[in-house]
Tab-separated table of C-alpha atoms in Angstrom:
chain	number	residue	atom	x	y	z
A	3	UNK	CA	0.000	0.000	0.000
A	4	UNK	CA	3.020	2.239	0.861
A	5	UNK	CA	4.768	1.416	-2.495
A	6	UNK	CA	1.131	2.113	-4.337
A	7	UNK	CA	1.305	5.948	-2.843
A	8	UNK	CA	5.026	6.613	-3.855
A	9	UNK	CA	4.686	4.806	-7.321
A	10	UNK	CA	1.042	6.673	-7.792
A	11	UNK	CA	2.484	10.099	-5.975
A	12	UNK	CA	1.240	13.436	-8.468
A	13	UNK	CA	-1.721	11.194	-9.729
A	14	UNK	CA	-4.035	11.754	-6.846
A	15	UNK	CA	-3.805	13.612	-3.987
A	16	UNK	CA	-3.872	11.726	-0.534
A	17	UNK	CA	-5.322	14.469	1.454
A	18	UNK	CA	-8.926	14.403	-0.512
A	19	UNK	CA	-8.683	11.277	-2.117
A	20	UNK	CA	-9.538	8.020	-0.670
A	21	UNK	CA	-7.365	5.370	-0.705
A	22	UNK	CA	-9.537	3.428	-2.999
A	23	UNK	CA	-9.677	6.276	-5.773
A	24	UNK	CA	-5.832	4.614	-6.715
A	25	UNK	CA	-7.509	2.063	-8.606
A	26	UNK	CA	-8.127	4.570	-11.390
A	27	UNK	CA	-3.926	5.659	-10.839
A	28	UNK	CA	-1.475	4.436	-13.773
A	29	UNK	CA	-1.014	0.325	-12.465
A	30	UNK	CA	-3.083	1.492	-9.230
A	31	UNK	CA	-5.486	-1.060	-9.856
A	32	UNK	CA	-2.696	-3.901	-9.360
A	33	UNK	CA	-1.415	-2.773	-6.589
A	34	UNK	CA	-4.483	-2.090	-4.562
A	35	UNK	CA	-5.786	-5.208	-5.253
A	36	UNK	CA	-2.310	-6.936	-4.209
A	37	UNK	CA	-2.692	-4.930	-0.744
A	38	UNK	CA	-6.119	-5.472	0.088
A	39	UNK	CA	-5.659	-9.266	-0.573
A	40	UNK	CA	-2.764	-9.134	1.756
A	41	UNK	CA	-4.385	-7.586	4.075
A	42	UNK	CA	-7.548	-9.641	4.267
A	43	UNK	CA	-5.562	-12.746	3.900
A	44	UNK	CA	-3.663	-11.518	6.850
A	45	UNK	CA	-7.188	-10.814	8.732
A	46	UNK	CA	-8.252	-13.863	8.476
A	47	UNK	CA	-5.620	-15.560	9.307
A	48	UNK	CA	-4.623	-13.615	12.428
A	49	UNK	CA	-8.348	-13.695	13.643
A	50	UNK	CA	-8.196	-17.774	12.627
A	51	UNK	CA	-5.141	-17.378	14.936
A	52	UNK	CA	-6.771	-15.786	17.940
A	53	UNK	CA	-9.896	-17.556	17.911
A	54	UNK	CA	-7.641	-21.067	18.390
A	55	UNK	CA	-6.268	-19.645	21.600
A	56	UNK	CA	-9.853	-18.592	22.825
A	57	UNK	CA	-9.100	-14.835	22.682
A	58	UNK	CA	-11.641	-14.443	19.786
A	59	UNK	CA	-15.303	-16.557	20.644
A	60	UNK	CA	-18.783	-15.742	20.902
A	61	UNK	CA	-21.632	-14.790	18.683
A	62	UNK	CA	-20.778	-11.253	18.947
A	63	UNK	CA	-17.018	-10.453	18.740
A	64	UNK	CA	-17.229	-13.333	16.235
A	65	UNK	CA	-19.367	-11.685	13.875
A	66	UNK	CA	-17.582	-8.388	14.232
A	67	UNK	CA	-14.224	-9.557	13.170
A	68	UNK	CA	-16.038	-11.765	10.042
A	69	UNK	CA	-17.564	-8.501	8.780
A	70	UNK	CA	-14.450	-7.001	9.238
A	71	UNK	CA	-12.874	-9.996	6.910
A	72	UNK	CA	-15.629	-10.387	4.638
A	73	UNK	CA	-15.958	-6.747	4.238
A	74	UNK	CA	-12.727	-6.276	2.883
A	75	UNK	CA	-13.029	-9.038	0.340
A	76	UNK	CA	-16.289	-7.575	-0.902
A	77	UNK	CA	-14.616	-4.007	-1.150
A	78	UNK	CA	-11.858	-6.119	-3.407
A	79	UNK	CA	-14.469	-7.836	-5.590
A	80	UNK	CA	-16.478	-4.181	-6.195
A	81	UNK	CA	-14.373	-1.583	-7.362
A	82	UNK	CA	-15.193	2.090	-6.030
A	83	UNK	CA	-16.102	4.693	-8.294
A	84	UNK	CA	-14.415	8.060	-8.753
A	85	UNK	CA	-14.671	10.015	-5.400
A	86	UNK	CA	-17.431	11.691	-4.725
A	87	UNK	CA	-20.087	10.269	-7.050
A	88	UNK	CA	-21.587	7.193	-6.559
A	89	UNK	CA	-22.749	6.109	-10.226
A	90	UNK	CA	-22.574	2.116	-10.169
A	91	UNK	CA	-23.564	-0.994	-8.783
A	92	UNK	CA	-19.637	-1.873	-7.554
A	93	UNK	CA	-19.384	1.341	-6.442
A	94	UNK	CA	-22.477	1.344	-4.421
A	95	UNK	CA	-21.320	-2.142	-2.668
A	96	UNK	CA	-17.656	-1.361	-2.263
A	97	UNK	CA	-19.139	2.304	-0.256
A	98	UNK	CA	-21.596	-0.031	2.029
A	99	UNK	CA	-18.993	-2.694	2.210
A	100	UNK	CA	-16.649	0.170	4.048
A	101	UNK	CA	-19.334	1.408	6.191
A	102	UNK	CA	-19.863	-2.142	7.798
A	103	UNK	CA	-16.414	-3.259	8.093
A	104	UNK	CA	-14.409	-0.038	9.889
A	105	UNK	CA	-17.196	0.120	12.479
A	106	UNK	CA	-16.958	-3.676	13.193
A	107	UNK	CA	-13.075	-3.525	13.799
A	108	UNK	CA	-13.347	-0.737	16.087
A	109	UNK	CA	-16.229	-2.186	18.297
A	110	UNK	CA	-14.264	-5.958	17.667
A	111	UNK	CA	-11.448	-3.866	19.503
A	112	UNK	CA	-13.151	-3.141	22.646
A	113	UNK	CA	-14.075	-6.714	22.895
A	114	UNK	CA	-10.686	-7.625	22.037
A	115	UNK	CA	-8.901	-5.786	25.097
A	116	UNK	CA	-11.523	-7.399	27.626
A	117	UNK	CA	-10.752	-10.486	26.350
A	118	UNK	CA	-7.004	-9.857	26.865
A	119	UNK	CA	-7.166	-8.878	30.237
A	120	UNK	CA	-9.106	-11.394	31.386
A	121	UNK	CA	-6.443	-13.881	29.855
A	122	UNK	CA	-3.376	-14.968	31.977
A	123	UNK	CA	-0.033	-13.710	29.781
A	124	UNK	CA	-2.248	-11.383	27.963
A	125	UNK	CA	-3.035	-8.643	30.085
A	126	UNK	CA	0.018	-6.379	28.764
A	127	UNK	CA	-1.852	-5.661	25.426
A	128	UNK	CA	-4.942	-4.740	26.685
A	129	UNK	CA	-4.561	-1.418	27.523
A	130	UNK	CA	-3.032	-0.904	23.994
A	131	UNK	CA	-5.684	-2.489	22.610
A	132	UNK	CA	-8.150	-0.332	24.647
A	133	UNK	CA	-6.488	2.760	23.679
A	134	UNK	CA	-6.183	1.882	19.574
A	135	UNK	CA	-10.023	1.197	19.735
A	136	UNK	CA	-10.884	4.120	20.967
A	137	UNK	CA	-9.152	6.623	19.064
A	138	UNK	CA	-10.101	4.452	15.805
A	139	UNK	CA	-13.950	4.962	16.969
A	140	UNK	CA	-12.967	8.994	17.269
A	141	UNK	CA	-11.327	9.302	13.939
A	142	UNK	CA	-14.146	6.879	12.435
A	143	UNK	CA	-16.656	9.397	13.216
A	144	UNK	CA	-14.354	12.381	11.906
A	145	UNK	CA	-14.440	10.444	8.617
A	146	UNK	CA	-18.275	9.293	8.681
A	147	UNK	CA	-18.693	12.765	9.764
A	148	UNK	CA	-17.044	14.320	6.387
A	149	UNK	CA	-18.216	11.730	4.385
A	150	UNK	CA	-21.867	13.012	5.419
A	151	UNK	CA	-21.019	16.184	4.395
A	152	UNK	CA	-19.835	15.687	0.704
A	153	UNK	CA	-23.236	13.436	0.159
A	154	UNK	CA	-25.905	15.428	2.343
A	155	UNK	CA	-23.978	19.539	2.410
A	156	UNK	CA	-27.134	21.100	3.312
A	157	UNK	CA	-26.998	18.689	6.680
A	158	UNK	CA	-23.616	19.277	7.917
A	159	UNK	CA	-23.170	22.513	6.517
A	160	UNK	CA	-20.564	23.563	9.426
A	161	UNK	CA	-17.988	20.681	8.280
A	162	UNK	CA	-18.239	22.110	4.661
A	163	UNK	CA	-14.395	23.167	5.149
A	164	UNK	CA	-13.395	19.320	6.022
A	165	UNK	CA	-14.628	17.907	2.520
A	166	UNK	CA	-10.907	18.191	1.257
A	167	UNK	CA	-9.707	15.853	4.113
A	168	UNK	CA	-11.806	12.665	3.728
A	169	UNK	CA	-8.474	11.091	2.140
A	170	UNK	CA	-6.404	12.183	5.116
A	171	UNK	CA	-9.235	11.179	7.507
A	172	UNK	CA	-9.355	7.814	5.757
A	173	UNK	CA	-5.260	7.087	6.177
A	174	UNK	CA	-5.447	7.866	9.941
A	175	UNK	CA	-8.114	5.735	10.459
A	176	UNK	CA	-6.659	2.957	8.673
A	177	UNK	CA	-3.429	3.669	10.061
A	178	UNK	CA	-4.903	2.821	13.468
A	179	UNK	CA	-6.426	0.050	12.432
A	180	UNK	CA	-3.251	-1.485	11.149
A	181	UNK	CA	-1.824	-0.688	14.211
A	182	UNK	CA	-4.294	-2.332	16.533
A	183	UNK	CA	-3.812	-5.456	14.198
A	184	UNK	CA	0.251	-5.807	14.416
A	185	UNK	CA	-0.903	-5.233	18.266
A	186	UNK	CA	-2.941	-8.578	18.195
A	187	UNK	CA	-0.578	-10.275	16.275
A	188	UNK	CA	2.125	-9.561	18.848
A	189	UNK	CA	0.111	-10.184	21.399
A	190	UNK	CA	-0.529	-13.976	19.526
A	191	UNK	CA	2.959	-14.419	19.010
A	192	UNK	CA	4.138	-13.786	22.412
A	193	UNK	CA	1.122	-14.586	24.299
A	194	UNK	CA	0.111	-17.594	22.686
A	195	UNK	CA	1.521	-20.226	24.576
A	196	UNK	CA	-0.218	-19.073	28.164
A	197	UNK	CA	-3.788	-18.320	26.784
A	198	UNK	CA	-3.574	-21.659	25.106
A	199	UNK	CA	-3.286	-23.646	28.536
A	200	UNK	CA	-5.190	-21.149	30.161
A	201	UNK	CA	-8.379	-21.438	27.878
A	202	UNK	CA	-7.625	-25.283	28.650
A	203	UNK	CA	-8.038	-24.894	32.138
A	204	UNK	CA	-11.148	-23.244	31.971
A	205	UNK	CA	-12.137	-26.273	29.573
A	206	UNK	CA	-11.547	-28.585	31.897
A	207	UNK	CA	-12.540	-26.666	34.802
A	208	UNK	CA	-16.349	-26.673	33.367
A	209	UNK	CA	-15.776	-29.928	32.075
A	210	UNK	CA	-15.231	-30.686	35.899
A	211	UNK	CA	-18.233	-28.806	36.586
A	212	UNK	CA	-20.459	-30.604	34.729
């Protein structure tokens, strides 16, 4: 994604556009696709990852982080359209697509730290995690906020001057979220031993119970 700004850098500008607008860049449609592959490859399998150690279970926190997954393959499959306009089909799906999946990460998040301080050899991450989700929910509603004001002006007339920044809004927000991601996955790497053995105790520990 990094490479696709630098090799796509006087083509669009970063601050208004979004960062799916670089599919219509010289070889921007390549490279996008290449990242957001990666990077819902690398969703699933870090959330495939945490769910084996019991950090990721239940109805809810499990259908967060699947929207989050799904949503990103879906934005993949249907191409935006050119920024603001929504003319098409695609470009109707891959917009709805990105309003699902950025809320469901940041609420996943909040789950997410609970469920690593209630887990022995996890409780270091959680106030990182905590943190991350929270100022991803801020800078999500900065950037629904904008958003709502290049599609309905006459309802957020007092953001009018932020319309320019829904590109820059867009890169924080997904800068965070790529943060609280490496977070998990260091938390899996290092912590994945002890919630392991401790999600076996509690196994066995109802197992006993019953």
């Amino acid at each position: 994604m990094v490479y696709l700004h630098l090799e796509s850098s006087g083509q669009l500008n970063p601050i208004r556009h979004t960062i799916s607008d670089y599919v219509f860049a010289n070889q921007g449609s390549r490279y996008f696709d290449t990242s957001l592959v990666a990077l819902t490859v690398g969703s699933v399998a870090l959330m495939v990852g945490l769910a084996g150690v019991g950090i990721v279970r239940g109805t809810l926190l499990t259908v967060l982080v699947s929207v989050w997954c799904v949503g990103l393959a879906v934005a993949l499959v249907f191409p935006t359209d050119p920024s603001p306009a929504v003319s098409s089909i695609s470009g109707t799906v891959h917009r709805w697509a990105a309003i699902f999946f950025f809320p469901c990460l940041s609420a996943a998040g909040f789950l997410l730290a609970r469920r690593c301080q209630l887990t022995r050899g996890w409780e270091r991450f959680a106030p990182v995690v905590l943190r991350l989700s929270m100022t991803s929910t801020i800078v999500l509603a900065a950037f629904a906020g904008i958003q709502l004001a290049i599609n309905e002006p006459d309802m957020l007339p007092f953001l009018g001057f932020m319309k320019n920044y829904l590109g820059l809004a867009e890169r924080i927000l997904f800068g965070i979220d790529m943060a609280l991601l490496f977070v998990l996955g260091m938390a899996l790497w290092r912590g994945a031993r002890p919630a392991v053995e401790h999600h076996h105790e509690v196994g066995l520990a109802e197992g006993g119970a019953r």
